[in-house]
PDB file of C-alpha atoms in Angstrom:
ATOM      1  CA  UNK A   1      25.956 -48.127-112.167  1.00  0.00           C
ATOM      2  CA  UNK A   2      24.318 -46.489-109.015  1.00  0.00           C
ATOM      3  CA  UNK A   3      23.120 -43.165-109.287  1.00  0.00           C
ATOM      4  CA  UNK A   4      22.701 -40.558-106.205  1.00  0.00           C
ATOM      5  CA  UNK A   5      20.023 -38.476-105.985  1.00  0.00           C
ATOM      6  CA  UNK A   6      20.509 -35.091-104.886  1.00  0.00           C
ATOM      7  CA  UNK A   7      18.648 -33.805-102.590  1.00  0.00           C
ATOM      8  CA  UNK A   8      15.884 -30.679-103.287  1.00  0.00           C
ATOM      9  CA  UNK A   9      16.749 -27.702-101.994  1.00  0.00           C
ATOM     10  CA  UNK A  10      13.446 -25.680-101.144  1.00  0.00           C
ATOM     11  CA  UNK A  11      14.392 -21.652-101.593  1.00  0.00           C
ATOM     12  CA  UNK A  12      14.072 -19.625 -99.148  1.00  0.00           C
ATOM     13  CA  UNK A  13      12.070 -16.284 -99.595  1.00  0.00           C
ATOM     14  CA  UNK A  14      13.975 -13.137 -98.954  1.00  0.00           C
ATOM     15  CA  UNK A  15      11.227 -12.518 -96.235  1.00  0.00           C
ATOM     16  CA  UNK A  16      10.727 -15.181 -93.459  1.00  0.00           C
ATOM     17  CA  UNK A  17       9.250 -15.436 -90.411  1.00  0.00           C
ATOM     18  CA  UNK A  18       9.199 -17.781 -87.509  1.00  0.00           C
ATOM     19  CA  UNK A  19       6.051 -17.676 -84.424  1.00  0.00           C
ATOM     20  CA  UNK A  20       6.871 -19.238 -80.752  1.00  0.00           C
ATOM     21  CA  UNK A  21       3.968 -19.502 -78.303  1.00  0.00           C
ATOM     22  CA  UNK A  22       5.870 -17.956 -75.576  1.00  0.00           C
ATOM     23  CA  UNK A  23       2.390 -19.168 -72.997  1.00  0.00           C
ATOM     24  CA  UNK A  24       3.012 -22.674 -74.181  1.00  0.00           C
ATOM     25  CA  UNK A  25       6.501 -22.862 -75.202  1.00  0.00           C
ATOM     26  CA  UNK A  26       6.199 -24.379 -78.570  1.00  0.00           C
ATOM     27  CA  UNK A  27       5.685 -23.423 -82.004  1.00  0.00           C
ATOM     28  CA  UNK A  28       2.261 -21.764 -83.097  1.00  0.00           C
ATOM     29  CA  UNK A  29       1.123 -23.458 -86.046  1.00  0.00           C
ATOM     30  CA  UNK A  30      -1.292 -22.619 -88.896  1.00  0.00           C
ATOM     31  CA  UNK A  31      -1.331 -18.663 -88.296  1.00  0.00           C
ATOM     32  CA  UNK A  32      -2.032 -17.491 -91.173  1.00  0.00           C
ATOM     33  CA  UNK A  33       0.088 -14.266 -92.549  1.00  0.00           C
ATOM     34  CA  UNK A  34      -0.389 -11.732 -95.270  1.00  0.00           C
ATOM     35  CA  UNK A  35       2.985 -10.340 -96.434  1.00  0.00           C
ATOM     36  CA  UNK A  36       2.584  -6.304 -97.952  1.00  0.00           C
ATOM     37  CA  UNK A  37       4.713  -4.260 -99.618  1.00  0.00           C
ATOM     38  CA  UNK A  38       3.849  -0.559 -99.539  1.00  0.00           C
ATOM     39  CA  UNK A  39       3.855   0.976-103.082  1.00  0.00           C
ATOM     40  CA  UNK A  40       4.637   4.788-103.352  1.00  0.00           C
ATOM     41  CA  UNK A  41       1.542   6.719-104.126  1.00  0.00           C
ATOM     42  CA  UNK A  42      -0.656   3.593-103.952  1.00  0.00           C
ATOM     43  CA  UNK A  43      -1.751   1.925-100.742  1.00  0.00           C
ATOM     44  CA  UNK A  44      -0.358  -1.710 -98.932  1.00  0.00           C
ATOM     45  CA  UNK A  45      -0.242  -4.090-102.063  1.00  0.00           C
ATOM     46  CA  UNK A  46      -0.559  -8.186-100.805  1.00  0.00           C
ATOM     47  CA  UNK A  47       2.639  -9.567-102.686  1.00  0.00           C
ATOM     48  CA  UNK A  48       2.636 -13.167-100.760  1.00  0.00           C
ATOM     49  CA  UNK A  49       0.315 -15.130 -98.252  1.00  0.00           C
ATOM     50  CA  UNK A  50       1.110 -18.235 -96.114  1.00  0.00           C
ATOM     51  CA  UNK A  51       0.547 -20.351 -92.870  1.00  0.00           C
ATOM     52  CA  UNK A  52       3.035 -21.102 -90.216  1.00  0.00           C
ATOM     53  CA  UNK A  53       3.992 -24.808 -90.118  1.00  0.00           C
ATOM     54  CA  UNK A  54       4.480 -27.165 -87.469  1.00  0.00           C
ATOM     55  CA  UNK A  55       7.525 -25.685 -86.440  1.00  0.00           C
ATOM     56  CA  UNK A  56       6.008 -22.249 -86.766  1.00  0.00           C
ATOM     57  CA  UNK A  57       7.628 -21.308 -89.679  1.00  0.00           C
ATOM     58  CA  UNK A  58       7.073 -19.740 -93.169  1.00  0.00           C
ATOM     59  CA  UNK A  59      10.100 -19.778 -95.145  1.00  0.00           C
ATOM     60  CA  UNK A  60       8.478 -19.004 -98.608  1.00  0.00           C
ATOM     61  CA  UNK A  61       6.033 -16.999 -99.312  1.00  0.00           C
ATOM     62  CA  UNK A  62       6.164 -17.778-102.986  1.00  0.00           C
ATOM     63  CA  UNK A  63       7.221 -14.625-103.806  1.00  0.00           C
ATOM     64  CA  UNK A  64       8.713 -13.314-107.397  1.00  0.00           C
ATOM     65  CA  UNK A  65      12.684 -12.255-106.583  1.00  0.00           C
ATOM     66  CA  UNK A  66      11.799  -9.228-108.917  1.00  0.00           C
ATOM     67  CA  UNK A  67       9.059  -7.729-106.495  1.00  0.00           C
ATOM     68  CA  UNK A  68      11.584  -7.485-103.644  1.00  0.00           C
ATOM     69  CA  UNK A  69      12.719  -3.960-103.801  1.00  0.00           C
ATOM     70  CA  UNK A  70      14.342  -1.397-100.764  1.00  0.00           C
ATOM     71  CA  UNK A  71      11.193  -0.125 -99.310  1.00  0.00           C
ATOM     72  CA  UNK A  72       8.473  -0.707 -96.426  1.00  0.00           C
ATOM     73  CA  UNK A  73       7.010  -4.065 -96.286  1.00  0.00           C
ATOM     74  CA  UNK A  74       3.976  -5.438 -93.442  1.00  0.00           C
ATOM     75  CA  UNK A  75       3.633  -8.604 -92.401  1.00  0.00           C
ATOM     76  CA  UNK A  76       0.097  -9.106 -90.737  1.00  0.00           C
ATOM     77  CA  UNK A  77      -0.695 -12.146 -88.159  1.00  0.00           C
ATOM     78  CA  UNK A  78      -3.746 -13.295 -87.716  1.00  0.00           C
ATOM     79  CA  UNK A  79      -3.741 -14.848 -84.445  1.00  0.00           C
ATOM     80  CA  UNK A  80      -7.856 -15.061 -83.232  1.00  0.00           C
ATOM     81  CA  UNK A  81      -8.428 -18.571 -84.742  1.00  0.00           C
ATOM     82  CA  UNK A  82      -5.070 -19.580 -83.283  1.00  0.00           C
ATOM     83  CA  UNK A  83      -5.947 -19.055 -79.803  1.00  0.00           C
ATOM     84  CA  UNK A  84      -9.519 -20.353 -80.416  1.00  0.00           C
ATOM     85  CA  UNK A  85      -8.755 -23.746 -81.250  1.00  0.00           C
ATOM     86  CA  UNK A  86      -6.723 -23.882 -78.317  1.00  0.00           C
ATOM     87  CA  UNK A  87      -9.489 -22.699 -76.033  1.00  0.00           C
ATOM     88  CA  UNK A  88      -7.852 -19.680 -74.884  1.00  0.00           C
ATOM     89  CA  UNK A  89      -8.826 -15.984 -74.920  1.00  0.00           C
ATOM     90  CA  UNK A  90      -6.537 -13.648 -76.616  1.00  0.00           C
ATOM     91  CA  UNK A  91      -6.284  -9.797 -76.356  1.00  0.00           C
ATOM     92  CA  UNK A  92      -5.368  -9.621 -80.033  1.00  0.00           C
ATOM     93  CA  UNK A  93      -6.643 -10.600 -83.272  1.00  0.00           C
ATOM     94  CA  UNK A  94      -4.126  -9.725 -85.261  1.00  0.00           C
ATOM     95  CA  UNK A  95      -0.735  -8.234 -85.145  1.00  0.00           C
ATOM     96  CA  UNK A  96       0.690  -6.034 -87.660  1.00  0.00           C
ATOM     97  CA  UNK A  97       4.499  -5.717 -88.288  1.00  0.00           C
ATOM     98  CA  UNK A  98       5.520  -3.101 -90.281  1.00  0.00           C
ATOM     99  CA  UNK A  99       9.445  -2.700 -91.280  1.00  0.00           C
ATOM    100  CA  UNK A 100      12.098  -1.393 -93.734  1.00  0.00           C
ATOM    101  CA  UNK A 101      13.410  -3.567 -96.201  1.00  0.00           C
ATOM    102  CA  UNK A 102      17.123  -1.972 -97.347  1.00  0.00           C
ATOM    103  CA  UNK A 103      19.034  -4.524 -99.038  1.00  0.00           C
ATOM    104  CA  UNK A 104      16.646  -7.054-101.550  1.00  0.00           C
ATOM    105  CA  UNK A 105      19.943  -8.910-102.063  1.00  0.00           C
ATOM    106  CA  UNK A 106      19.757  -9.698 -97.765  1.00  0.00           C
ATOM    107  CA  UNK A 107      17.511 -11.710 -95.952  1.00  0.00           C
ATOM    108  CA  UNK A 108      14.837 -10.555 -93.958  1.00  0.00           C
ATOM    109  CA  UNK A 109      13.580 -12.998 -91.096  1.00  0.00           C
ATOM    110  CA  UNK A 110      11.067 -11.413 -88.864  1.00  0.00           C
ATOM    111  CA  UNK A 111       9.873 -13.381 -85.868  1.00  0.00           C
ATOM    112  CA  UNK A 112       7.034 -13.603 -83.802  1.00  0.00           C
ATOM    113  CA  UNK A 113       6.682 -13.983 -79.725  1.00  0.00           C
ATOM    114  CA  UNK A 114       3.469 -14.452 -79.045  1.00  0.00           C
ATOM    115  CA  UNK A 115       1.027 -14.813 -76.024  1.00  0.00           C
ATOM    116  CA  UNK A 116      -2.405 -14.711 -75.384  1.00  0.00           C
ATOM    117  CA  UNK A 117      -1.991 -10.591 -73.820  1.00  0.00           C
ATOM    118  CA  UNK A 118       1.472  -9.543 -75.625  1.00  0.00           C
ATOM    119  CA  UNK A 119       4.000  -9.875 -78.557  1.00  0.00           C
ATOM    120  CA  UNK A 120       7.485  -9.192 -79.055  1.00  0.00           C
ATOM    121  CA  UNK A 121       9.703  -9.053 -82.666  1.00  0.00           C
ATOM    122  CA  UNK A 122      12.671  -8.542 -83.786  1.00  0.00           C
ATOM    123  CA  UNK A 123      15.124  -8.706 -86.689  1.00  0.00           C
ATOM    124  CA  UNK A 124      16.479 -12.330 -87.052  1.00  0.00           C
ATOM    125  CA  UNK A 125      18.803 -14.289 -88.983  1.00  0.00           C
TER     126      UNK A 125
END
């Protein structure tokens, strides 16, 4: 009797984010980014950390489902020790993306274009 194996699905948070090196054309690996949700009548609270991966990618920020709610959320780059181990200057050293989250049943995918004197974002999919 053979027996398949199924493969393991990996879930996806319902916050993601993607970071292209728009100077170099390729992915920007190992930024590290601080997910936030804002907290009425408290301050930013830290609900999930990461670091993009070789593709430039975070698609889990091992998150709890139940601290998705509608609401404001940050997502902070830091991008200094990117552009020092590549030997390049930067203008930045961090970019902060702040955005509305309506719908914690949707997903959220927030990505990055990135160069060593601008960004750009915009709501993915």
């Amino acid at each position: 009797v053979q027996t398949c194996a199924l493969p393991i699905s990996i879930m996806k948070s319902a916050i993601t984010t993607h970071v292209l090196d728009t100077s170099s054309g390729a992915p920007a690996e190992n930024i590290h980014v601080v997910l936030e949700a804002f907290r009425e009548g408290e301050n930013w609270e830290t609900i999930g950390v990461g670091h993009t991966d070789s593709d430039g990618r975070i698609n889990n920020f091992s998150i709890e489902s139940d601290t998705i709610s509608a609401g404001a959320y940050r997502l902070t780059f830091h991008v200094s020790s990117f552009f020092e181990s590549k030997g390049v200057e930067s203008f930045y050293t961090s970019i902060p993306i702040m955005f509305n989250l309506d719908d914690p049943s949707s997903h959220y995918h927030v990505p990055l274009l990135l160069n060593p004197y601008g960004y750009s974002t915009y709501r993915g999919s």
